[in-house]
XYZ file of C-alpha atoms in Angstrom:
702
model
C 104.515 7.822 55.252
C 101.180 10.177 54.736
C 97.501 10.142 52.605
C 95.381 12.159 50.419
C 91.752 10.961 51.864
C 87.917 11.324 51.305
C 85.972 11.252 54.523
C 82.382 12.353 54.934
C 82.224 14.145 51.325
C 85.632 15.847 52.468
C 89.258 15.445 51.253
C 91.784 16.017 54.241
C 95.793 15.026 54.394
C 97.580 12.819 57.964
C 100.483 11.231 58.922
C 99.784 7.267 59.023
C 100.765 6.173 62.465
C 100.165 1.978 61.529
C 98.606 0.399 59.027
C 96.272 -3.049 59.292
C 94.974 -4.988 56.768
C 93.306 -2.401 54.980
C 93.055 0.177 56.680
C 95.370 3.101 58.126
C 95.355 4.337 61.499
C 95.988 8.066 60.520
C 96.850 11.378 63.222
C 95.570 14.335 61.189
C 97.412 18.037 61.931
C 95.038 19.083 64.089
C 95.980 15.732 66.113
C 92.613 13.788 65.989
C 93.337 10.642 65.079
C 91.406 8.124 62.386
C 90.270 5.163 60.451
C 90.826 5.504 57.050
C 90.643 2.050 54.571
C 92.956 1.762 52.074
C 89.628 2.312 49.752
C 89.052 6.225 50.540
C 92.883 6.908 49.908
C 93.805 8.566 46.812
C 97.329 9.679 47.463
C 100.209 8.727 49.953
C 103.233 10.224 49.611
C 106.428 11.435 52.005
C 106.338 14.518 51.815
C 105.284 17.508 51.949
C 104.278 17.491 55.162
C 100.202 17.009 55.461
C 99.381 20.334 56.626
C 101.543 21.628 53.521
C 99.948 19.948 51.502
C 96.308 20.482 52.489
C 97.647 24.338 52.025
C 99.518 23.991 49.083
C 96.867 22.469 47.297
C 94.241 24.821 47.934
C 96.230 27.647 46.552
C 97.403 25.650 43.806
C 94.014 23.717 42.713
C 92.763 27.770 42.207
C 95.703 27.714 39.480
C 93.964 25.735 37.987
C 91.998 26.563 34.445
C 88.759 24.877 34.175
C 87.757 25.973 30.885
C 91.254 23.915 29.206
C 91.268 21.121 32.376
C 87.166 20.349 31.394
C 88.886 20.507 26.901
C 91.407 17.633 27.690
C 89.706 16.037 29.977
C 88.194 12.505 28.179
C 84.284 12.688 27.368
C 84.271 9.041 28.812
C 84.516 8.269 33.113
C 88.378 8.775 34.106
C 90.550 7.985 37.120
C 92.098 11.894 38.522
C 96.231 10.596 38.175
C 95.348 9.900 34.163
C 94.144 13.813 33.594
C 96.581 14.833 36.573
C 98.954 13.312 33.830
C 97.821 15.595 30.675
C 96.876 18.900 32.834
C 100.162 18.892 34.208
C 102.583 16.878 31.495
C 105.764 13.966 32.860
C 104.448 12.739 36.161
C 102.929 15.027 38.687
C 103.522 15.451 42.027
C 101.200 15.181 45.883
C 100.802 18.693 45.483
C 98.574 18.481 41.884
C 96.951 15.085 42.142
C 95.084 16.695 45.429
C 94.881 19.860 43.908
C 93.661 18.241 40.422
C 90.799 16.404 42.691
C 90.454 19.577 44.913
C 89.622 21.581 41.991
C 87.314 19.036 40.328
C 85.855 18.326 43.043
C 84.692 21.392 43.681
C 82.950 22.278 40.199
C 80.781 19.935 39.453
C 79.264 22.090 35.987
C 82.598 20.885 34.508
C 83.054 17.095 35.783
C 80.783 14.772 37.623
C 81.921 12.622 40.205
C 81.511 8.747 39.880
C 82.759 7.202 42.759
C 86.294 8.240 44.196
C 88.511 9.536 42.135
C 86.195 9.021 39.228
C 84.835 12.020 37.967
C 83.373 12.483 33.666
C 83.471 15.843 32.148
C 79.891 17.723 32.322
C 78.343 17.627 28.048
C 78.735 20.262 26.591
C 75.423 21.342 26.279
C 74.292 21.024 29.605
C 78.003 22.948 30.808
C 77.464 26.565 27.865
C 74.055 26.150 30.146
C 75.310 26.307 33.604
C 77.807 28.674 33.053
C 75.180 31.476 31.975
C 72.569 30.128 34.771
C 75.871 31.448 37.034
C 76.415 34.773 34.755
C 73.148 35.222 35.647
C 73.516 35.462 39.349
C 76.657 37.469 39.358
C 75.051 39.823 37.950
C 72.297 39.337 40.015
C 74.435 39.764 43.389
C 75.925 43.541 40.930
C 72.628 44.442 41.084
C 71.473 43.422 44.920
C 74.617 44.637 46.079
C 73.825 48.332 44.454
C 70.251 48.023 45.585
C 71.346 47.246 48.871
C 73.651 50.534 48.996
C 70.843 52.870 48.037
C 68.951 50.890 51.091
C 71.876 52.289 53.481
C 71.894 55.218 51.676
C 68.197 56.424 52.547
C 67.455 56.389 48.283
C 64.338 53.646 47.259
C 65.592 51.767 44.271
C 63.606 52.795 40.531
C 62.971 48.973 40.631
C 61.013 49.318 43.152
C 58.188 51.420 42.309
C 55.092 49.318 42.951
C 56.685 46.599 44.557
C 56.707 47.335 47.868
C 53.345 45.672 49.144
C 54.601 43.307 47.420
C 57.710 42.635 49.264
C 56.401 43.235 53.029
C 52.758 41.147 52.652
C 53.835 38.417 50.191
C 57.227 38.638 48.333
C 58.888 36.125 46.842
C 61.925 35.476 49.367
C 64.281 34.553 46.468
C 63.845 37.816 43.844
C 66.985 39.902 44.805
C 64.757 43.145 45.334
C 63.332 41.035 48.829
C 67.149 39.853 49.836
C 68.709 42.825 49.418
C 65.240 44.523 51.292
C 66.356 42.200 54.104
C 70.513 43.042 53.937
C 69.578 45.872 54.032
C 67.539 46.527 56.955
C 69.791 43.757 58.947
C 72.547 46.384 58.851
C 70.003 49.595 59.509
C 68.832 47.259 62.079
C 65.099 48.016 61.347
C 62.303 45.519 59.528
C 62.165 46.351 56.021
C 58.745 47.447 57.091
C 60.932 50.465 58.543
C 62.658 50.959 56.301
C 60.271 51.472 53.292
C 58.751 53.587 55.584
C 61.392 55.834 56.370
C 63.203 55.717 52.576
C 59.272 56.482 50.892
C 58.591 53.339 49.467
C 55.434 52.927 51.441
C 53.210 56.087 52.477
C 52.191 55.377 55.525
C 52.136 52.853 57.917
C 47.936 52.090 57.746
C 48.882 51.580 53.662
C 51.360 48.428 55.057
C 48.794 47.299 58.138
C 45.665 47.191 54.643
C 47.743 45.769 52.698
C 48.101 43.306 54.793
C 45.043 42.141 55.623
C 44.277 42.538 51.540
C 46.941 40.015 50.992
C 45.173 37.525 53.091
C 42.262 37.998 53.035
C 41.141 39.661 49.704
C 43.740 38.226 46.935
C 42.385 38.410 43.868
C 41.319 42.097 44.519
C 38.090 44.131 46.341
C 35.953 44.218 43.133
C 32.986 42.604 42.031
C 32.932 40.796 38.884
C 30.756 42.783 37.109
C 26.334 40.727 38.278
C 22.626 41.515 38.020
C 20.186 40.625 40.615
C 17.946 37.736 39.714
C 13.669 39.208 39.427
C 11.620 38.775 42.596
C 9.179 36.194 43.243
C 6.106 37.511 41.015
C 3.668 36.462 44.232
C 5.715 38.810 46.000
C 2.914 41.438 48.293
C 2.622 43.695 49.123
C 2.726 45.545 52.418
C -0.737 47.198 52.926
C -1.389 49.963 54.987
C 2.670 49.953 56.289
C 4.901 53.263 56.370
C 8.435 51.500 57.518
C 11.476 54.012 58.865
C 14.502 52.791 60.003
C 16.977 54.342 62.598
C 20.461 54.278 61.822
C 23.468 56.547 61.275
C 24.027 59.349 59.214
C 26.239 57.436 57.171
C 24.820 54.058 56.530
C 24.649 52.565 53.534
C 23.515 48.732 54.252
C 20.147 49.153 55.956
C 18.438 45.802 57.272
C 16.508 46.175 59.751
C 13.053 49.644 59.929
C 10.671 49.391 61.848
C 6.576 50.327 61.863
C 3.141 50.686 63.995
C -0.257 49.534 62.891
C -2.678 51.166 65.848
C -5.127 48.150 67.139
C -8.979 48.778 68.890
C -9.069 46.902 71.928
C -5.740 48.589 73.009
C -3.642 47.221 70.559
C -1.542 47.682 68.364
C 0.865 45.677 65.466
C 4.365 46.001 65.002
C 6.671 45.374 61.989
C 10.494 44.571 62.658
C 11.263 44.262 58.560
C 14.893 42.779 57.281
C 16.268 43.491 53.980
C 15.706 40.878 52.339
C 18.623 40.080 49.296
C 17.645 35.747 49.985
C 14.743 36.751 47.735
C 17.193 37.944 44.671
C 20.220 34.897 45.732
C 20.124 31.329 45.619
C 22.276 28.962 47.076
C 24.686 27.658 44.761
C 24.060 31.234 42.072
C 27.595 33.340 41.694
C 26.373 36.102 44.122
C 25.853 34.024 46.739
C 30.019 32.057 45.752
C 30.861 36.096 45.910
C 29.135 35.985 49.595
C 30.169 33.063 50.628
C 34.314 33.317 50.170
C 33.358 36.884 52.218
C 30.883 36.118 54.908
C 30.464 39.623 56.117
C 31.284 42.898 55.455
C 34.235 44.348 56.614
C 34.338 47.516 58.167
C 37.342 49.425 59.127
C 37.803 53.676 59.781
C 37.840 55.675 56.941
C 36.620 52.750 54.690
C 34.175 49.117 53.882
C 34.528 45.988 52.117
C 31.097 45.210 51.169
C 29.824 41.540 51.261
C 27.552 42.001 48.632
C 28.039 44.359 45.511
C 27.266 47.494 45.485
C 23.935 46.967 43.096
C 22.990 44.588 45.226
C 23.521 45.950 48.208
C 20.887 48.674 45.990
C 18.517 46.434 45.077
C 17.236 45.560 48.223
C 18.492 48.185 50.973
C 15.926 49.676 52.719
C 16.191 52.107 51.302
C 13.378 55.969 52.488
C 10.957 56.449 49.183
C 10.047 53.640 47.422
C 8.857 49.237 47.828
C 11.575 47.313 49.091
C 11.097 43.259 49.668
C 11.393 42.319 53.074
C 10.667 38.931 55.508
C 8.540 41.250 58.338
C 7.943 39.568 62.014
C 4.823 41.145 62.786
C 3.766 41.237 66.420
C 0.167 41.226 67.585
C 1.031 43.098 71.669
C -1.437 44.673 73.718
C -0.044 47.538 75.075
C -0.913 47.977 78.158
C 0.049 44.983 79.517
C 3.108 45.197 76.189
C 2.019 41.180 76.504
C 2.803 39.750 72.577
C -0.617 37.813 71.679
C -0.038 36.668 68.646
C 3.599 36.533 65.982
C 2.786 36.318 62.239
C 6.815 36.210 59.293
C 5.469 37.397 56.048
C 7.907 37.747 53.344
C 6.106 41.573 51.536
C 7.111 44.450 49.955
C 7.831 47.454 52.118
C 6.558 50.754 51.596
C 9.635 52.082 53.962
C 8.749 55.840 54.397
C 11.976 57.571 56.054
C 15.944 56.619 57.221
C 15.507 58.255 60.624
C 19.378 59.343 62.035
C 20.525 59.095 65.595
C 22.958 61.855 65.379
C 19.383 63.757 64.161
C 17.151 62.467 66.061
C 19.630 61.609 69.923
C 19.244 65.539 71.141
C 15.256 65.306 70.984
C 14.267 61.699 71.299
C 14.759 61.422 75.319
C 12.847 59.741 76.966
C 11.804 63.334 79.249
C 9.990 63.484 76.000
C 8.481 60.405 75.427
C 6.880 61.094 79.105
C 5.661 63.968 78.248
C 5.168 63.398 75.424
C 6.825 66.389 73.874
C 8.642 67.871 70.957
C 8.586 66.967 67.301
C 9.761 64.985 65.186
C 9.042 62.097 62.761
C 7.186 59.197 63.319
C 6.180 60.088 66.862
C 3.135 58.329 66.916
C 4.682 55.154 65.723
C 8.061 55.293 69.024
C 5.182 56.280 71.286
C 4.452 52.834 71.041
C 7.155 50.902 70.358
C 9.531 53.206 73.488
C 7.524 51.509 76.453
C 7.836 47.996 74.407
C 11.244 47.681 74.206
C 11.911 49.092 77.946
C 9.203 46.084 78.885
C 11.241 43.534 76.411
C 14.225 44.631 78.459
C 13.024 44.076 81.959
C 12.096 40.425 80.688
C 15.516 40.044 79.521
C 16.774 40.537 82.787
C 14.799 39.331 84.621
C 15.458 36.071 82.562
C 19.459 36.799 82.923
C 18.987 36.805 86.367
C 17.161 32.948 86.007
C 20.733 32.444 85.209
C 22.613 33.176 87.712
C 23.560 37.048 86.001
C 23.253 40.485 86.977
C 21.212 42.920 85.480
C 23.011 44.092 82.660
C 25.271 47.650 82.798
C 24.232 49.850 80.128
C 27.034 51.137 77.761
C 27.909 54.977 78.112
C 29.424 56.441 75.276
C 30.673 54.889 71.351
C 32.410 56.348 68.944
C 32.984 57.252 64.544
C 35.665 57.257 63.445
C 35.717 59.754 60.248
C 38.415 59.269 57.805
C 39.985 62.019 55.437
C 42.954 61.003 53.981
C 45.983 61.329 56.346
C 43.797 62.629 59.103
C 41.410 61.370 61.831
C 38.721 62.541 64.085
C 37.448 61.012 66.488
C 33.685 61.659 68.531
C 32.169 59.963 71.091
C 28.768 60.017 70.768
C 26.206 58.631 73.657
C 24.934 55.524 73.736
C 21.827 54.423 75.617
C 19.352 56.311 73.695
C 15.918 55.526 73.160
C 16.253 54.759 70.087
C 19.086 53.025 70.736
C 16.856 51.177 72.641
C 13.950 50.279 69.971
C 16.362 48.686 67.577
C 18.405 47.177 69.806
C 15.268 45.224 71.729
C 13.331 45.075 68.637
C 16.106 43.192 67.171
C 17.423 41.145 69.843
C 13.202 40.081 69.099
C 12.990 38.957 65.703
C 16.204 37.751 66.096
C 14.889 34.699 69.091
C 11.193 34.534 67.537
C 12.960 33.208 63.969
C 15.356 30.678 66.338
C 12.376 29.049 67.493
C 9.808 29.126 64.075
C 12.985 28.097 62.587
C 12.723 24.766 65.627
C 9.032 24.479 65.218
C 9.871 23.809 61.399
C 12.299 21.153 62.138
C 14.474 23.558 60.217
C 17.987 24.033 60.883
C 19.755 27.886 61.117
C 22.493 28.776 62.285
C 21.694 30.136 66.104
C 24.799 31.204 68.691
C 24.770 30.020 71.950
C 25.880 31.418 75.101
C 26.439 30.283 78.720
C 26.433 32.890 81.679
C 29.752 30.133 83.278
C 31.828 28.034 82.177
C 34.747 27.998 79.474
C 33.567 27.944 76.004
C 31.054 30.032 76.301
C 29.939 31.354 73.956
C 29.561 29.465 70.530
C 28.115 28.680 66.706
C 26.043 26.096 66.328
C 23.026 24.257 63.809
C 20.035 24.117 66.893
C 18.319 26.852 69.225
C 19.985 26.548 72.895
C 19.624 29.496 75.177
C 21.478 32.744 75.085
C 21.891 33.117 78.624
C 23.954 36.456 78.621
C 21.116 37.846 76.251
C 17.991 36.117 77.820
C 16.639 34.719 75.385
C 15.380 30.959 74.808
C 17.410 30.897 71.427
C 19.347 33.114 69.020
C 19.850 32.978 65.669
C 21.126 36.078 63.829
C 18.537 36.894 61.113
C 18.589 41.101 60.922
C 21.915 41.714 59.692
C 21.435 39.547 56.137
C 23.344 42.469 53.183
C 26.583 42.256 55.458
C 26.623 39.053 57.299
C 26.371 35.412 55.167
C 25.026 33.851 58.578
C 22.121 35.630 58.197
C 21.018 35.627 54.686
C 21.477 31.861 55.149
C 19.388 31.768 57.741
C 16.960 34.097 55.631
C 16.590 31.009 53.445
C 15.467 29.411 55.961
C 12.530 31.152 57.363
C 11.554 32.080 53.478
C 11.438 27.977 52.971
C 9.114 27.955 56.335
C 7.139 30.714 55.088
C 6.533 29.688 51.762
C 5.997 26.134 52.202
C 4.727 24.925 56.540
C 5.221 22.396 57.545
C 7.143 20.977 54.334
C 9.408 23.447 54.840
C 12.566 21.069 55.737
C 12.216 19.485 52.688
C 12.636 21.859 50.619
C 14.398 24.780 53.245
C 18.496 25.034 50.882
C 20.303 23.794 54.122
C 18.395 20.063 55.893
C 18.926 19.275 58.863
C 22.112 17.083 59.701
C 23.675 19.742 56.525
C 26.684 18.558 56.565
C 27.866 22.369 54.320
C 26.046 24.226 56.972
C 28.679 22.852 59.536
C 31.361 24.173 56.960
C 29.579 27.578 56.789
C 29.332 27.667 60.835
C 32.962 26.672 60.643
C 34.378 29.008 57.903
C 32.504 32.302 59.548
C 33.464 31.841 62.674
C 37.210 31.862 62.059
C 36.554 34.305 59.204
C 34.813 36.969 60.959
C 37.231 36.755 64.376
C 39.622 38.057 61.725
C 37.543 41.087 60.436
C 37.174 41.781 64.213
C 40.001 41.716 64.697
C 41.214 43.967 61.555
C 39.572 46.204 62.229
C 40.481 46.666 65.906
C 43.694 46.689 65.602
C 42.733 49.657 62.278
C 40.811 51.939 65.283
C 43.572 50.857 67.689
C 45.447 52.898 64.751
C 43.665 55.397 63.921
C 43.732 56.324 67.895
C 47.456 56.458 68.693
C 46.819 58.274 64.911
C 45.331 60.796 66.365
C 47.302 61.512 69.672
C 50.735 62.331 66.924
C 47.564 64.343 65.646
C 46.626 66.384 68.680
C 50.524 66.092 70.049
C 48.421 65.028 72.756
C 52.352 64.206 75.035
C 50.061 64.082 78.170
C 46.889 62.033 78.343
C 44.444 60.985 81.217
C 43.300 57.892 81.467
C 41.236 55.331 84.130
C 42.849 51.683 85.813
C 41.057 48.995 84.445
C 42.828 46.197 86.004
C 46.858 46.273 86.963
C 48.723 48.357 83.958
C 46.330 48.347 81.333
C 45.011 52.435 81.504
C 41.869 53.105 79.566
C 42.175 56.448 77.568
C 39.344 59.068 78.266
C 39.089 60.820 74.998
C 39.711 58.607 72.089
C 38.812 54.053 72.301
C 42.199 53.172 73.729
C 43.508 51.022 76.161
C 47.472 50.249 77.228
C 50.230 48.744 78.916
C 51.503 51.764 81.192
C 54.404 49.651 83.372
C 55.140 50.990 86.654
C 51.816 51.794 87.513
C 52.896 49.989 90.902
C 48.970 49.163 93.243
C 45.963 50.590 91.924
C 41.961 50.416 92.642
C 40.798 49.982 89.526
C 38.783 53.221 88.321
C 41.996 55.036 88.596
C 42.712 57.940 87.065
C 45.275 58.871 86.092
C 47.628 61.319 84.299
C 50.362 59.723 81.547
C 53.226 61.464 78.990
C 52.625 59.605 76.012
C 56.802 58.502 74.817
C 57.099 57.275 71.845
C 54.277 55.953 69.111
C 54.535 53.282 66.928
C 52.084 53.080 64.093
C 54.422 50.072 62.502
C 54.029 47.701 65.695
C 50.801 50.174 66.274
C 52.141 50.219 69.733
C 52.891 53.343 72.387
C 55.033 54.397 75.015
C 54.224 55.571 78.037
C 54.404 56.642 81.828
C 52.828 57.878 84.854
C 53.459 61.327 85.761
C 50.618 61.564 88.245
C 47.518 59.738 90.107
C 44.085 62.338 89.753
C 41.793 60.503 91.307
C 42.005 57.523 93.114
C 38.484 55.172 92.638
C 36.686 54.318 95.337
C 36.305 50.710 95.922
C 32.648 49.495 97.306
C 30.696 46.203 97.246
C 28.145 47.140 95.314
C 30.454 47.879 92.360
C 28.864 45.605 89.699
C 30.231 47.397 86.958
C 33.735 45.517 88.357
C 32.885 43.002 89.826
C 31.062 41.853 86.598
C 34.290 43.284 85.008
C 35.493 38.929 86.610
C 33.853 37.066 84.915
C 33.366 39.401 81.907
C 31.138 36.619 79.289
C 32.981 35.981 76.139
C 29.680 37.996 74.069
C 28.407 39.050 70.653
C 28.430 42.422 72.537
C 29.176 45.315 70.707
C 31.288 46.383 73.309
C 34.952 46.155 71.290
C 37.113 44.005 73.597
C 39.651 46.259 73.830
C 36.811 48.992 75.890
C 36.936 46.056 77.666
C 36.633 46.701 81.011
C 37.255 42.952 81.915
C 39.615 40.529 83.111
C 39.703 39.934 78.913
C 41.956 43.068 78.437
C 45.035 40.457 78.863
C 43.322 39.451 75.142
C 44.517 43.977 74.402
C 45.494 42.809 70.094
C 44.827 39.596 70.959
C 42.132 38.484 67.999
C 42.174 34.671 69.335
C 40.548 36.300 72.097
C 37.525 38.386 70.839
C 34.598 38.170 71.213
C 32.298 37.891 68.658
C 29.669 40.363 68.359
C 25.855 40.993 66.682
C 23.771 43.132 65.135
C 23.271 46.652 64.256
C 23.487 48.524 67.942
C 22.204 45.979 69.354
C 23.101 45.401 73.454
C 24.795 41.393 74.570
C 25.290 40.961 78.337
C 29.412 40.876 77.802
C 28.780 44.167 76.336
C 26.245 44.980 79.595
C 28.283 43.796 82.132
C 32.499 44.510 81.313
C 32.462 47.563 79.567
C 31.695 51.210 79.261
C 32.580 51.960 75.792
C 31.800 50.930 71.952
C 33.843 51.414 68.879
C 31.098 52.919 65.518
C 33.023 52.414 62.224
C 33.276 55.723 60.677
C 29.491 54.536 58.656
C 27.539 54.842 60.683
C 27.053 50.665 61.896
C 27.984 49.931 65.086
C 31.518 47.308 65.351
C 29.482 44.309 63.880
């Protein structure tokens, strides 16, 4: 005897070996034996064989007219044998009964299972809806196959127009376009992105990289709502006699800092460090603050930037030449003979900015030699003559502090790179670092951030600080209490000099203004009180977002370096070994992994062949052609030795340009160091590398 039974939701047939009580010992056609309870047995039969029954029942089930079967079935629950009698007429054989069970069980939109061998037909309305859905899916499957065939043939389906970037970033994986794209890419052995690039779905790899970043961090777009800057405080006084000037690249628009010098009697001078003051027109919690807090920083990339604040606000508060500008000023009375700081004062005021000086115009004119000789003709010559020795003195004092922390002196950086993008064409131009103007801007910014950090602490007002230990894990961190920044050689360091483009600086400026206005009661009036949980949230969110922005900038700079290699048809390039198999190219700020270098000393120059460039993956394949110059290894190579213990720093030096043991993090944003104010050197910048990156608008990588 044979039985047709249900096991684990499927139907099987087997030969009964014996029966004990209400259970059968059954042997299946494949030889497996199973114990089957009698309640699971639907049909007992002698012929055909168990294997033939399943085969014949499967074939017969496909011949059953489901619509007719549904029409003749009773509206209430029924047993399959009763419906089999009505459908087949007379007494159906085991094959017909089994076929009916298989058919109903496999058609849940027509029949619903109510127990072993028990079924009920679906209500008519639900059946119609289910059949309509099936027809829609069938039609979609036809369209999907058409899309897939077109993509395989190298054509972009018309329905993909305007949807491609969405499919590659935040796609609906149930959409037929996405399914067709994935199937076609799999069949062709390509990535979906490469397929879209090949068929013209995206204009370039650049568009995809930018779209991926925007979809994650700016899903609602990069535009701003219509907002107006609030009125400035009526008691905001004018800085009498101050003639301020800024020093930036020619394309900089967010001018945060400017300087002034007034000579006093007895060999003293009054130096002003003037910082743009958007905090005077933005209140915590207002609409502009909500935008700035959501963005947290201006995003820079070659060829473009996404500002933290609306253009109208930037235009109102940037320190543009030709008028009075609201500013938070740090005044220093110095002894010009000893370069000692005699007194400091912080003032909120309106400052007359008379000049916006530009590096690309003056760096060749204002040199150490011309300053020492007092020669040359350039704007603000007398003021710069005061600032230059003061900046050198500040630098030397920081070096002594670094030595006290167990660090070496900073090794000055040599080169910046400016990226200028026109459509899909890029120009990458080097700019020498270490000019007197660089040093002046850097040292005064470091001084302001350090002094204002102390100013907040003296008034008991919390701020956002960057602290750094010279050695050990978690060396650089952001916190709300002051601590030494050993890499910079300062007792505390609170970002405060870039409030137009960094939210942390805006927060600190609010706190500083409270100190200026309220004095000893500042901690009661400051927007953020001691132990304010919201301040901790800002620190955490800023750190994560700022790192992501920096990673995007590095990735796009890497992309444009690869584009430059293709554009200039450089199939052979010269580079310098940084460490192990990592090589830094000489003409553009790009680090590459080159296998097969063998054991080479750091600093060895090599000639490489560029074999392939993948702009989508932002990778290049190179091989060694020739060793050009073998570096001499000496015990006094500070750069090489310090590179081994490179600090995770606030430097303007790109991680990918670092010459230290962070090179293994090439392309890994999680290890990216945060970076400080415009043109500021940091301990790690000096120690780890000799290359920095500037954005297309001339502002140093933040």
